[in-house]
Amino acid sequence: MSELLARHRAVMPSWLALYYETPIEIVSGKGNRVVDADGNTYLDFFAGIVTNMIGYDVAEVRDAVEAQLARGVVHTSTLYLLRGQVELAEKIARLSGIPDAKVFFTNSGTEANETALLLATHARGSDQVLAMRNSYHGRSYGTIAVTGNRGWKNSSLSPLNVHYLHGTDRAHPAFAHLSDAEYVDVCVADLREVLSTTAPDVACLIAEPIQGVGGFAMPPDGLYAAYKEVLDEQGILFVSDEVQTGWGRTGTSFWGIGNHGVTPDMMTFAKGLGNGFAVGGLVARGDLMDALPANGVSTFGGNPVATAAANAVLDYVLDHDLQANAARLGPVVLERLAPLTGLSTVGAVRGRGLMFAVDMVDPASGAPSPTLAAAVLEKTRELGLLVGKGGLHGHTLRMAPPLTLTAEEAEEGAGILVEAVTSVDSTAA
């Protein structure tokens, strides 16, 4: 492994981070477990960054991809009719709840969000965009511009004029004394104040219902509905970034934004839809999608192999009602994790469906502690569990296991995490 790591560092950029003091190479997987090159087996609670949504070596997906490969057509481009792409678009348009919806496929969430920003700025004739503090929307020039997390912004230059809103900083000293309803009122008042300082015709608000890289931080339910009432007064569009929250992961809604009781003008998606195959896209009102004046194609977006996989994945999610599984098992995991808040190194435990997070803090000061989060990450790996990190300060452990998680695996993973955090706490206090 040291030889492969040396080769990686010689040819890959230094900012391409690797987990663990001794990084691992995952070589095989089955169900919700993976095996590394040294033969160690792990229960996967991070799923390739919320991407291996139905686990590993799924027969239905493998059969669909192999059937497409057997036809000898891996690629034709969007200049030709693609049956699998049309079928997938029909399903997503129907599931979106967006009136007269149309779908455009890309390769990633970054590209999907770029497309949403393009549609919104064209429709409104404006470069002004509202985004959320602590947000993450991708690694391209435009999506970095609307990302509200300094740790993921590689440039202060921007093609957009961006204004950031409150929404997931409920624990900030300025707001901690407020009820959820009072916090929403304060945020809405701030939105109106922000709009009073901008030029007319703001293009859109882009927001994650639950912030992924931001450490699964989430606003109180109903905040985005309250925001949309204000946006609608000025015709400002609302884009829901569902790259990490779509396909039933939150349990209580098929799309994350559903927990706010609002239908956006556009939704972006990626990650879990392909269960590892590269596919993303945008579903939007037809009038917005059709309004672009120039030609456009997507060379690889929605290609025959990716859409074969995605159709199989989406059918699997619906046929097995995996949203219900997330709704059933998410509370089980959270109940097991809740007692961790009694430890001096744990600042908070939160989650919804199969998305949950633990904030690690310095036991003396209560300040965010990325060092302790890294220590827990190492300990969970040692105990046979893969989890992720995130948060504004890199101090949050975040978990998003496959939606196919079993009750036994939920108990096992939660137990390992509790053991790991408790172990680190005992040496840090």
Short mmCIF file of N, CA, C and O in Angstrom, two decimals, residues 185-259:
data_model
loop_
_atom_site.label_atom_id
_atom_site.label_comp_id
_atom_site.label_asym_id
_atom_site.label_seq_id
_atom_site.Cartn_x
_atom_site.Cartn_y
_atom_site.Cartn_z
N ASP A 185 -38.49 33.34 11.55
CA ASP A 185 -38.91 34.74 11.39
C ASP A 185 -37.70 35.66 11.22
O ASP A 185 -37.71 36.58 10.39
N VAL A 186 -36.66 35.42 12.02
CA VAL A 186 -35.44 36.23 11.93
C VAL A 186 -34.78 36.04 10.57
O VAL A 186 -34.32 37.01 9.94
N CYS A 187 -34.72 34.80 10.10
CA CYS A 187 -34.10 34.52 8.81
C CYS A 187 -34.86 35.18 7.67
O CYS A 187 -34.26 35.73 6.73
N VAL A 188 -36.18 35.13 7.75
CA VAL A 188 -37.00 35.77 6.70
C VAL A 188 -36.81 37.28 6.71
O VAL A 188 -36.70 37.91 5.65
N ALA A 189 -36.74 37.85 7.90
CA ALA A 189 -36.49 39.29 7.99
C ALA A 189 -35.13 39.63 7.40
O ALA A 189 -34.98 40.66 6.71
N ASP A 190 -34.14 38.77 7.64
CA ASP A 190 -32.81 38.99 7.07
C ASP A 190 -32.85 38.88 5.55
O ASP A 190 -32.20 39.66 4.85
N LEU A 191 -33.60 37.90 5.03
CA LEU A 191 -33.74 37.76 3.58
C LEU A 191 -34.30 39.05 2.97
O LEU A 191 -33.79 39.55 1.95
N ARG A 192 -35.33 39.59 3.59
CA ARG A 192 -35.91 40.84 3.07
C ARG A 192 -34.87 41.97 3.11
O ARG A 192 -34.79 42.79 2.19
N GLU A 193 -34.07 41.99 4.17
CA GLU A 193 -33.04 43.02 4.27
C GLU A 193 -31.98 42.85 3.18
O GLU A 193 -31.53 43.82 2.57
N VAL A 194 -31.58 41.59 2.94
CA VAL A 194 -30.60 41.33 1.88
C VAL A 194 -31.15 41.78 0.54
O VAL A 194 -30.45 42.42 -0.25
N LEU A 195 -32.41 41.45 0.26
CA LEU A 195 -33.00 41.84 -1.02
C LEU A 195 -33.09 43.35 -1.17
O LEU A 195 -33.00 43.88 -2.29
N SER A 196 -33.24 44.04 -0.06
CA SER A 196 -33.32 45.50 -0.15
C SER A 196 -31.97 46.13 -0.49
O SER A 196 -31.90 47.30 -0.88
N THR A 197 -30.89 45.35 -0.35
CA THR A 197 -29.56 45.89 -0.65
C THR A 197 -29.06 45.47 -2.03
O THR A 197 -28.01 45.92 -2.47
N THR A 198 -29.78 44.58 -2.71
CA THR A 198 -29.33 44.09 -4.01
C THR A 198 -29.95 44.92 -5.13
O THR A 198 -30.88 45.69 -4.92
N ALA A 199 -29.42 44.70 -6.32
CA ALA A 199 -30.06 45.28 -7.51
C ALA A 199 -31.33 44.50 -7.81
O ALA A 199 -31.52 43.39 -7.29
N PRO A 200 -32.22 45.04 -8.63
CA PRO A 200 -33.45 44.31 -8.96
C PRO A 200 -33.15 43.00 -9.71
O PRO A 200 -32.05 42.79 -10.22
N ASP A 201 -34.16 42.14 -9.74
CA ASP A 201 -34.12 40.93 -10.56
C ASP A 201 -33.04 39.94 -10.13
O ASP A 201 -32.24 39.47 -10.93
N VAL A 202 -33.00 39.62 -8.83
CA VAL A 202 -32.15 38.53 -8.37
C VAL A 202 -32.57 37.26 -9.11
O VAL A 202 -33.76 37.00 -9.29
N ALA A 203 -31.60 36.46 -9.53
CA ALA A 203 -31.91 35.29 -10.36
C ALA A 203 -32.56 34.17 -9.56
O ALA A 203 -33.63 33.66 -9.92
N CYS A 204 -31.90 33.74 -8.48
CA CYS A 204 -32.41 32.57 -7.78
C CYS A 204 -31.80 32.45 -6.40
O CYS A 204 -30.79 33.11 -6.07
N LEU A 205 -32.41 31.59 -5.61
CA LEU A 205 -31.80 31.04 -4.40
C LEU A 205 -31.47 29.60 -4.70
O LEU A 205 -32.32 28.84 -5.18
N ILE A 206 -30.23 29.18 -4.43
CA ILE A 206 -29.84 27.78 -4.53
C ILE A 206 -29.51 27.30 -3.14
O ILE A 206 -28.78 27.96 -2.40
N ALA A 207 -30.10 26.16 -2.74
CA ALA A 207 -29.94 25.70 -1.36
C ALA A 207 -30.02 24.19 -1.29
O ALA A 207 -30.78 23.56 -2.03
N GLU A 208 -29.25 23.61 -0.38
CA GLU A 208 -29.34 22.19 -0.05
C GLU A 208 -30.34 22.03 1.10
O GLU A 208 -30.21 22.69 2.13
N PRO A 209 -31.33 21.15 0.99
CA PRO A 209 -32.24 20.93 2.12
C PRO A 209 -31.50 20.48 3.37
O PRO A 209 -31.86 20.86 4.48
N ILE A 210 -30.48 19.65 3.19
CA ILE A 210 -29.55 19.29 4.26
C ILE A 210 -28.15 19.46 3.68
O ILE A 210 -27.85 18.91 2.62
N GLN A 211 -27.32 20.24 4.33
CA GLN A 211 -26.01 20.56 3.78
C GLN A 211 -25.05 19.38 3.92
O GLN A 211 -24.76 18.95 5.04
N GLY A 212 -24.59 18.85 2.80
CA GLY A 212 -23.76 17.66 2.82
C GLY A 212 -22.38 17.90 3.37
O GLY A 212 -22.05 17.50 4.50
N VAL A 213 -21.52 18.56 2.59
CA VAL A 213 -20.17 18.89 3.04
C VAL A 213 -20.24 19.72 4.33
O VAL A 213 -19.36 19.65 5.19
N GLY A 214 -21.31 20.48 4.49
CA GLY A 214 -21.49 21.31 5.68
C GLY A 214 -21.75 20.53 6.95
O GLY A 214 -22.02 21.13 8.00
N GLY A 215 -21.69 19.19 6.88
CA GLY A 215 -21.83 18.39 8.08
C GLY A 215 -23.26 18.01 8.41
O GLY A 215 -23.61 17.85 9.58
N PHE A 216 -24.09 17.84 7.36
CA PHE A 216 -25.50 17.49 7.53
C PHE A 216 -26.23 18.48 8.43
O PHE A 216 -27.14 18.11 9.18
N ALA A 217 -25.82 19.75 8.33
CA ALA A 217 -26.55 20.83 9.00
C ALA A 217 -27.84 21.08 8.23
O ALA A 217 -27.87 20.99 7.00
N MET A 218 -28.91 21.40 8.96
CA MET A 218 -30.20 21.58 8.30
C MET A 218 -31.00 22.68 8.98
O MET A 218 -30.89 22.87 10.19
N PRO A 219 -31.79 23.40 8.21
CA PRO A 219 -32.65 24.43 8.80
C PRO A 219 -33.89 23.80 9.40
O PRO A 219 -34.21 22.64 9.11
N PRO A 220 -34.62 24.53 10.23
CA PRO A 220 -35.91 24.02 10.72
C PRO A 220 -36.85 23.79 9.55
O PRO A 220 -36.83 24.53 8.55
N ASP A 221 -37.67 22.76 9.65
CA ASP A 221 -38.66 22.52 8.61
C ASP A 221 -39.52 23.76 8.41
O ASP A 221 -39.92 24.42 9.37
N GLY A 222 -39.77 24.07 7.15
CA GLY A 222 -40.61 25.22 6.83
C GLY A 222 -39.84 26.47 6.48
O GLY A 222 -40.42 27.42 5.94
N LEU A 223 -38.53 26.49 6.76
CA LEU A 223 -37.77 27.71 6.45
C LEU A 223 -37.80 28.02 4.96
O LEU A 223 -38.03 29.16 4.56
N TYR A 224 -37.60 26.99 4.12
CA TYR A 224 -37.53 27.27 2.69
C TYR A 224 -38.91 27.62 2.12
O TYR A 224 -39.01 28.35 1.13
N ALA A 225 -39.96 27.12 2.74
CA ALA A 225 -41.31 27.57 2.33
C ALA A 225 -41.49 29.04 2.66
O ALA A 225 -42.04 29.81 1.86
N ALA A 226 -41.01 29.46 3.83
CA ALA A 226 -41.10 30.87 4.21
C ALA A 226 -40.23 31.72 3.30
O ALA A 226 -40.62 32.84 2.90
N TYR A 227 -39.05 31.23 2.96
CA TYR A 227 -38.19 31.94 2.00
C TYR A 227 -38.88 32.07 0.65
O TYR A 227 -38.85 33.13 0.01
N LYS A 228 -39.50 30.99 0.19
CA LYS A 228 -40.10 31.00 -1.14
C LYS A 228 -41.25 32.00 -1.24
O LYS A 228 -41.48 32.59 -2.31
N GLU A 229 -41.99 32.19 -0.15
CA GLU A 229 -43.05 33.20 -0.18
C GLU A 229 -42.49 34.58 -0.51
O GLU A 229 -43.07 35.34 -1.27
N VAL A 230 -41.32 34.88 0.07
CA VAL A 230 -40.67 36.17 -0.20
C VAL A 230 -40.11 36.19 -1.62
O VAL A 230 -40.26 37.18 -2.35
N LEU A 231 -39.49 35.10 -2.03
CA LEU A 231 -38.92 35.02 -3.38
C LEU A 231 -40.00 35.21 -4.44
O LEU A 231 -39.80 35.90 -5.44
N ASP A 232 -41.15 34.57 -4.21
CA ASP A 232 -42.23 34.64 -5.19
C ASP A 232 -42.74 36.07 -5.39
O ASP A 232 -43.23 36.42 -6.47
N GLU A 233 -42.62 36.88 -4.36
CA GLU A 233 -43.06 38.28 -4.47
C GLU A 233 -42.29 39.01 -5.57
O GLU A 233 -42.81 39.94 -6.18
N GLN A 234 -41.04 38.60 -5.80
CA GLN A 234 -40.21 39.26 -6.80
C GLN A 234 -39.91 38.38 -8.01
O GLN A 234 -39.09 38.74 -8.86
N GLY A 235 -40.52 37.20 -8.06
CA GLY A 235 -40.28 36.30 -9.19
C GLY A 235 -38.94 35.61 -9.15
O GLY A 235 -38.47 35.09 -10.18
N ILE A 236 -38.28 35.58 -8.00
CA ILE A 236 -36.97 34.95 -7.86
C ILE A 236 -37.14 33.44 -7.84
O ILE A 236 -38.00 32.90 -7.12
N LEU A 237 -36.33 32.73 -8.60
CA LEU A 237 -36.45 31.28 -8.73
C LEU A 237 -35.81 30.56 -7.54
O LEU A 237 -34.91 31.10 -6.89
N PHE A 238 -36.27 29.34 -7.28
CA PHE A 238 -35.73 28.54 -6.18
C PHE A 238 -35.20 27.22 -6.74
O PHE A 238 -35.94 26.47 -7.38
N VAL A 239 -33.91 26.98 -6.47
CA VAL A 239 -33.24 25.75 -6.91
C VAL A 239 -32.92 24.92 -5.67
O VAL A 239 -32.20 25.38 -4.78
N SER A 240 -33.42 23.69 -5.63
CA SER A 240 -33.09 22.78 -4.53
C SER A 240 -31.99 21.84 -4.99
O SER A 240 -32.16 21.07 -5.95
N ASP A 241 -30.85 21.89 -4.31
CA ASP A 241 -29.71 21.02 -4.61
C ASP A 241 -29.95 19.69 -3.88
O ASP A 241 -29.71 19.58 -2.68
N GLU A 242 -30.41 18.69 -4.62
CA GLU A 242 -30.76 17.39 -4.05
C GLU A 242 -29.68 16.33 -4.31
O GLU A 242 -29.97 15.13 -4.26
N VAL A 243 -28.47 16.77 -4.56
CA VAL A 243 -27.40 15.84 -4.89
C VAL A 243 -27.19 14.81 -3.78
O VAL A 243 -26.91 13.64 -4.04
N GLN A 244 -27.35 15.23 -2.52
CA GLN A 244 -27.17 14.30 -1.41
C GLN A 244 -28.47 13.92 -0.72
O GLN A 244 -28.52 12.97 0.05
N THR A 245 -29.56 14.63 -0.98
CA THR A 245 -30.80 14.42 -0.23
C THR A 245 -31.91 13.76 -1.04
O THR A 245 -32.98 13.51 -0.50
N GLY A 246 -31.67 13.48 -2.31
CA GLY A 246 -32.72 12.91 -3.15
C GLY A 246 -32.90 11.41 -2.97
O GLY A 246 -32.16 10.75 -2.25
N TRP A 247 -33.96 10.89 -3.61
CA TRP A 247 -34.23 9.46 -3.74
C TRP A 247 -34.67 8.80 -2.44
O TRP A 247 -34.49 7.61 -2.25
N GLY A 248 -35.24 9.58 -1.53
CA GLY A 248 -35.80 9.02 -0.31
C GLY A 248 -34.86 8.94 0.87
O GLY A 248 -35.22 8.40 1.92
N ARG A 249 -33.68 9.50 0.75
CA ARG A 249 -32.68 9.35 1.81
C ARG A 249 -33.14 9.96 3.13
O ARG A 249 -32.79 9.45 4.20
N THR A 250 -33.89 11.05 3.09
CA THR A 250 -34.32 11.67 4.35
C THR A 250 -35.43 10.89 5.04
O THR A 250 -35.79 11.20 6.17
N GLY A 251 -35.99 9.90 4.36
CA GLY A 251 -37.02 9.07 4.97
C GLY A 251 -38.40 9.69 4.95
O GLY A 251 -39.37 9.06 4.51
N THR A 252 -38.51 10.91 5.38
CA THR A 252 -39.81 11.57 5.48
C THR A 252 -40.27 12.18 4.16
O THR A 252 -41.41 12.63 4.05
N SER A 253 -39.40 12.19 3.16
CA SER A 253 -39.76 12.78 1.86
C SER A 253 -38.85 12.19 0.79
O SER A 253 -37.69 11.87 1.05
N PHE A 254 -39.38 12.02 -0.43
CA PHE A 254 -38.55 11.47 -1.50
C PHE A 254 -37.46 12.44 -1.92
O PHE A 254 -36.37 12.04 -2.30
N TRP A 255 -37.77 13.74 -1.87
CA TRP A 255 -36.79 14.80 -2.09
C TRP A 255 -36.62 15.55 -0.77
O TRP A 255 -37.60 15.78 -0.06
N GLY A 256 -35.42 15.97 -0.46
CA GLY A 256 -35.18 16.65 0.80
C GLY A 256 -36.05 17.88 0.99
O GLY A 256 -36.50 18.17 2.10
N ILE A 257 -36.33 18.58 -0.09
CA ILE A 257 -37.09 19.81 0.02
C ILE A 257 -38.53 19.55 0.42
O ILE A 257 -39.23 20.44 0.92
N GLY A 258 -38.99 18.32 0.26
CA GLY A 258 -40.35 17.98 0.63
C GLY A 258 -40.64 18.19 2.10
O GLY A 258 -41.79 18.41 2.49
N ASN A 259 -39.60 18.14 2.94
CA ASN A 259 -39.78 18.36 4.37
C ASN A 259 -40.16 19.81 4.68
O ASN A 259 -40.56 20.11 5.80
#
